Amino acid sequence: EPEVTQTPSHQVTQMGQEVILRCVPISNHLYFYWYRQILGQKVEFLVSFYNNEISEKSEIFDDQFSVERPDGSNFTLKIRSTKLEDSAMYFCASSDYKGNEQYFGPGTRLTVT
Amino acid sequence: AQKITQTQPGMFVQEKEAVTLDCTYDTSDQSYGLFWYKQPSSGEMIFLIYQGSYDEQNATEGRYSLNFQKARKSANLVISASQLGDSAMYFCAMREGRGFKTIFGAGTRLFVKA
C-alpha cells in the first residue's frame, strides 16, 4: 500500500540553525501539506501546496518557513533560524484532488536546543 | 473562537463495548468536510473516516461510524466493539469551503479496558 515517507525521523539542531525536513508524498497525489504538533498539543496546519505553489497557509507559517518541491517526488519544509519553540513533531501529508483523505507520514521530531 | 471542540479529554470503555467520542464544530460555510484521525502512542496519524457536509448518509468505515447532526453541528465518532488496539488519541478535524486547510480539535484519549 502506498504511503507517505518522511526523513529524518528525528532531527536535533541548535537554536539559530536552519533545518530541512523531507517528505515523499504518495506518487499520484496532487496536494501536499505540512502540519506540526507540539508535544501533548493539537495538530496545527502550516501550509498546503498544489501545482508548485502554496495554496493556503496559516498564521504560523511566516517568513521563517518555506516549502519546495525540488523534484518530482520530494516535498520539503525549510525552517530558517530555528527557535526553541519550533521543537515539535512535523507531519507531512498528501491527498488526491478531492482532499477527503489526507494520508500522513510518520512525522519528523524536531528538537531545537 | 474554537472551530472544533472535543469536550472529552479522556474516555474509558470496556473491551467489546461501543463508545462515542464527541465533536462539535463551528463554521459559516455551507460546504465543509469533517474527519477523524487516530494517533496511537507511536505517534503516527491514521485517517479513519470522512463526512462531507452535503452527504445525506452518515459515513461508516468498518467499526467506525460518524454520527453527523448538521443542525447541531456535531460529528461524533462511534467505535463499535472496542478492541484493546483502539486505545489511542482521537482527533476530530474540519476543512472549510473549497480550501484544504484542516483544523484539528484538541483530541480525546481513549482507554480500552480488558
GROMACS .gro file of C-alpha atoms in nm:
model
  227
    1GLU     CA    1   0.000   0.000   0.000
    2PRO     CA    2   0.144   0.341  -0.093
    3GLU     CA    3   0.249   0.559   0.196
    4VAL     CA    4   0.395   0.897   0.276
    5THR     CA    5   0.754   0.881   0.399
    6GLN     CA    6   0.949   1.139   0.594
    7THR     CA    7   1.315   1.183   0.675
    8PRO     CA    8   1.476   1.213   0.916
    9SER     CA    9   1.264   1.058   1.189
   10HIS     CA   10   1.438   1.276   1.447
   11GLN     CA   11   1.639   1.592   1.396
   12VAL     CA   12   1.829   1.775   1.666
   13THR     CA   13   1.951   2.123   1.586
   14GLN     CA   14   2.088   2.423   1.767
   15MET     CA   15   1.889   2.741   1.800
   16GLY     CA   16   1.951   2.970   1.506
   17GLN     CA   17   2.035   2.692   1.262
   18GLU     CA   18   1.839   2.607   0.950
   19VAL     CA   19   1.676   2.268   0.904
   20ILE     CA   20   1.518   2.097   0.606
   21LEU     CA   21   1.257   1.832   0.665
   22ARG     CA   22   1.190   1.599   0.377
   23CYS     CA   23   0.883   1.415   0.263
   24VAL     CA   24   0.795   1.186  -0.022
   25PRO     CA   25   0.419   1.206  -0.080
   26ILE     CA   26   0.213   0.931  -0.236
   27SER     CA   27   0.303   0.931  -0.603
   28ASN     CA   28  -0.033   1.009  -0.764
   29HIS     CA   29  -0.138   1.267  -0.509
   30LEU     CA   30  -0.162   1.632  -0.608
   31TYR     CA   31  -0.192   1.817  -0.279
   32PHE     CA   32   0.073   1.827  -0.013
   33TYR     CA   33   0.064   1.959   0.341
   34TRP     CA   34   0.276   2.028   0.643
   35TYR     CA   35   0.140   2.015   0.998
   36ARG     CA   36   0.308   2.042   1.331
   37GLN     CA   37   0.222   1.903   1.671
   38ILE     CA   38   0.390   2.043   1.978
   39LEU     CA   39   0.421   1.769   2.237
   40GLY     CA   40   0.088   1.695   2.400
   41GLN     CA   41  -0.099   1.953   2.197
   42LYS     CA   42  -0.326   1.960   1.896
   43VAL     CA   43  -0.218   1.918   1.538
   44GLU     CA   44  -0.174   2.256   1.366
   45PHE     CA   45  -0.198   2.322   0.994
   46LEU     CA   46   0.102   2.502   0.848
   47VAL     CA   47   0.066   2.503   0.470
   48SER     CA   48  -0.088   2.334   0.169
   49PHE     CA   49   0.083   2.313  -0.168
   50TYR     CA   50  -0.053   2.245  -0.514
   51ASN     CA   51   0.083   2.283  -0.862
   52ASN     CA   52   0.416   2.406  -0.735
   53GLU     CA   53   0.280   2.686  -0.526
   54ILE     CA   54   0.135   2.747  -0.183
   55SER     CA   55  -0.244   2.723  -0.190
   56GLU     CA   56  -0.308   2.808   0.175
   57LYS     CA   57  -0.103   2.886   0.481
   58SER     CA   58  -0.171   2.951   0.845
   59GLU     CA   59  -0.057   3.242   1.057
   60ILE     CA   60   0.213   3.015   1.197
   61PHE     CA   61   0.371   2.986   0.852
   62ASP     CA   62   0.564   3.311   0.848
   63ASP     CA   63   0.882   3.415   0.670
   64GLN     CA   64   1.080   3.168   0.879
   65PHE     CA   65   0.923   2.883   0.687
   66SER     CA   66   0.931   2.785   0.323
   67VAL     CA   67   0.827   2.484   0.120
   68GLU     CA   68   0.955   2.345  -0.204
   69ARG     CA   69   0.904   2.056  -0.439
   70PRO     CA   70   1.257   2.035  -0.576
   71ASP     CA   71   1.187   1.737  -0.798
   72GLY     CA   72   0.903   1.507  -0.894
   73SER     CA   73   0.898   1.318  -0.568
   74ASN     CA   74   1.025   1.520  -0.272
   75PHE     CA   75   0.841   1.787  -0.078
   76THR     CA   76   1.046   1.984   0.173
   77LEU     CA   77   0.987   2.218   0.464
   78LYS     CA   78   1.269   2.458   0.545
   79ILE     CA   79   1.280   2.630   0.880
   80ARG     CA   80   1.529   2.914   0.899
   81SER     CA   81   1.687   3.040   1.219
   82THR     CA   82   1.519   2.782   1.440
   83LYS     CA   83   1.386   2.878   1.781
   84LEU     CA   84   1.328   2.668   2.090
   85GLU     CA   85   0.953   2.688   2.033
   86ASP     CA   86   0.992   2.524   1.691
   87SER     CA   87   1.051   2.196   1.872
   88ALA     CA   88   0.762   1.975   1.765
   89MET     CA   89   0.662   1.679   1.554
   90TYR     CA   90   0.626   1.785   1.192
   91PHE     CA   91   0.392   1.581   0.977
   92CYS     CA   92   0.377   1.579   0.602
   93ALA     CA   93   0.054   1.469   0.435
   94SER     CA   94  -0.075   1.426   0.084
   95SER     CA   95  -0.413   1.384  -0.080
   96ASP     CA   96  -0.574   1.349  -0.417
   97TYR     CA   97  -0.765   1.639  -0.576
   98LYS     CA   98  -1.069   1.576  -0.353
   99GLY     CA   99  -0.871   1.611  -0.034
  100ASN     CA  100  -1.113   1.391   0.151
  101GLU     CA  101  -0.842   1.160   0.273
  102GLN     CA  102  -0.515   1.316   0.376
  103TYR     CA  103  -0.256   1.049   0.435
  104PHE     CA  104   0.002   1.143   0.693
  105GLY     CA  105   0.365   1.044   0.708
  106PRO     CA  106   0.518   0.910   1.029
  107GLY     CA  107   0.649   1.255   1.123
  108THR     CA  108   0.986   1.413   1.197
  109ARG     CA  109   1.052   1.502   1.556
  110LEU     CA  110   1.245   1.829   1.561
  111THR     CA  111   1.430   1.919   1.878
  112VAL     CA  112   1.584   2.264   1.898
  113THR     CA  113   1.842   2.304   2.175
  114ALA     CA  114  -1.319   3.112   1.869
  115GLN     CA  115  -1.276   2.737   1.875
  116LYS     CA  116  -1.368   2.586   1.542
  117ILE     CA  117  -1.352   2.225   1.660
  118THR     CA  118  -1.442   2.131   2.014
  119GLN     CA  119  -1.377   1.794   2.172
  120THR     CA  120  -1.506   1.816   2.526
  121GLN     CA  121  -1.382   1.479   2.649
  122PRO     CA  122  -1.010   1.488   2.728
  123GLY     CA  123  -1.022   1.121   2.826
  124MET     CA  124  -1.264   0.831   2.792
  125PHE     CA  125  -1.270   0.476   2.922
  126VAL     CA  126  -1.454   0.191   2.755
  127GLN     CA  127  -1.475  -0.179   2.825
  128GLU     CA  128  -1.342  -0.407   2.555
  129LYS     CA  129  -1.615  -0.518   2.310
  130GLU     CA  130  -1.842  -0.229   2.402
  131ALA     CA  131  -1.927   0.068   2.182
  132VAL     CA  132  -1.804   0.417   2.259
  133THR     CA  133  -1.894   0.762   2.127
  134LEU     CA  134  -1.637   1.039   2.103
  135ASP     CA  135  -1.791   1.384   2.083
  136CYS     CA  136  -1.705   1.657   1.838
  137THR     CA  137  -1.878   1.986   1.768
  138TYR     CA  138  -1.772   2.235   1.507
  139ASP     CA  139  -1.834   2.592   1.409
  140THR     CA  140  -1.845   2.721   1.055
  141SER     CA  141  -2.049   2.957   0.843
  142ASP     CA  142  -1.959   2.774   0.523
  143GLN     CA  143  -2.220   2.552   0.364
  144SER     CA  144  -1.955   2.328   0.216
  145TYR     CA  145  -1.712   2.162   0.453
  146GLY     CA  146  -1.564   1.826   0.539
  147LEU     CA  147  -1.525   1.653   0.873
  148PHE     CA  148  -1.260   1.399   0.956
  149TRP     CA  149  -1.150   1.173   1.236
  150TYR     CA  150  -0.792   1.064   1.287
  151LYS     CA  151  -0.640   0.816   1.531
  152GLN     CA  152  -0.299   0.877   1.687
  153PRO     CA  153  -0.159   0.575   1.874
  154SER     CA  154   0.121   0.612   2.123
  155SER     CA  155   0.369   0.553   1.840
  156GLY     CA  156   0.272   0.897   1.710
  157GLU     CA  157   0.154   0.840   1.356
  158MET     CA  158  -0.173   0.994   1.233
  159ILE     CA  159  -0.415   0.741   1.089
  160PHE     CA  160  -0.711   0.856   0.881
  161LEU     CA  161  -1.033   0.690   0.999
  162ILE     CA  162  -1.338   0.845   0.835
  163TYR     CA  163  -1.466   1.141   0.634
  164GLN     CA  164  -1.807   1.310   0.618
  165GLY     CA  165  -1.894   1.579   0.365
  166SER     CA  166  -2.142   1.847   0.463
  167TYR     CA  167  -2.369   1.754   0.173
  168ASP     CA  168  -2.359   1.382   0.240
  169GLU     CA  169  -2.702   1.271   0.349
  170GLN     CA  170  -2.593   0.940   0.491
  171ASN     CA  171  -2.368   0.904   0.792
  172ALA     CA  172  -2.023   0.781   0.692
  173THR     CA  173  -1.918   0.433   0.800
  174GLU     CA  174  -1.585   0.254   0.773
  175GLY     CA  175  -1.580  -0.088   0.932
  176ARG     CA  176  -1.622  -0.045   1.307
  177TYR     CA  177  -1.617   0.334   1.276
  178SER     CA  178  -1.921   0.544   1.204
  179LEU     CA  179  -1.971   0.916   1.212
  180ASN     CA  180  -2.294   1.041   1.368
  181PHE     CA  181  -2.343   1.360   1.169
  182GLN     CA  182  -2.603   1.600   1.304
  183LYS     CA  183  -2.581   1.907   1.084
  184ALA     CA  184  -2.829   2.124   1.270
  185ARG     CA  185  -2.645   2.064   1.595
  186LYS     CA  186  -2.306   2.098   1.424
  187SER     CA  187  -2.187   1.776   1.571
  188ALA     CA  188  -1.984   1.495   1.417
  189ASN     CA  189  -1.942   1.228   1.681
  190LEU     CA  190  -1.731   0.921   1.617
  191VAL     CA  191  -1.881   0.589   1.718
  192ILE     CA  192  -1.649   0.292   1.760
  193SER     CA  193  -1.832  -0.037   1.787
  194ALA     CA  194  -1.696  -0.349   1.955
  195SER     CA  195  -1.392  -0.173   2.105
  196GLN     CA  196  -1.060  -0.353   2.093
  197LEU     CA  197  -0.750  -0.304   2.306
  198GLY     CA  198  -0.575  -0.168   1.998
  199ASP     CA  199  -0.825   0.117   1.984
  200SER     CA  200  -0.653   0.278   2.281
  201ALA     CA  201  -0.518   0.599   2.133
  202MET     CA  202  -0.574   0.971   2.093
  203TYR     CA  203  -0.856   1.059   1.856
  204PHE     CA  204  -0.874   1.390   1.673
  205CYS     CA  205  -1.174   1.545   1.504
  206ALA     CA  206  -1.090   1.784   1.220
  207MET     CA  207  -1.266   2.010   0.971
  208ARG     CA  208  -1.190   2.154   0.632
  209GLU     CA  209  -1.394   2.458   0.531
  210GLY     CA  210  -1.516   2.560   0.192
  211ARG     CA  211  -1.307   2.471  -0.109
  212GLY     CA  212  -0.982   2.513   0.073
  213PHE     CA  213  -0.753   2.247   0.210
  214LYS     CA  214  -0.666   2.398   0.546
  215THR     CA  215  -0.766   2.141   0.804
  216ILE     CA  216  -0.831   2.246   1.164
  217PHE     CA  217  -0.797   1.991   1.440
  218GLY     CA  218  -0.962   1.963   1.777
  219ALA     CA  219  -0.768   1.909   2.099
  220GLY     CA  220  -0.830   1.537   2.091
  221THR     CA  221  -0.981   1.271   2.314
  222ARG     CA  222  -0.767   1.000   2.465
  223LEU     CA  223  -0.947   0.668   2.462
  224PHE     CA  224  -0.854   0.390   2.700
  225VAL     CA  225  -0.994   0.044   2.629
  226LYS     CA  226  -1.007  -0.181   2.934
  227ALA     CA  227  -0.974  -0.559   2.914
   0.00000   0.00000   0.00000
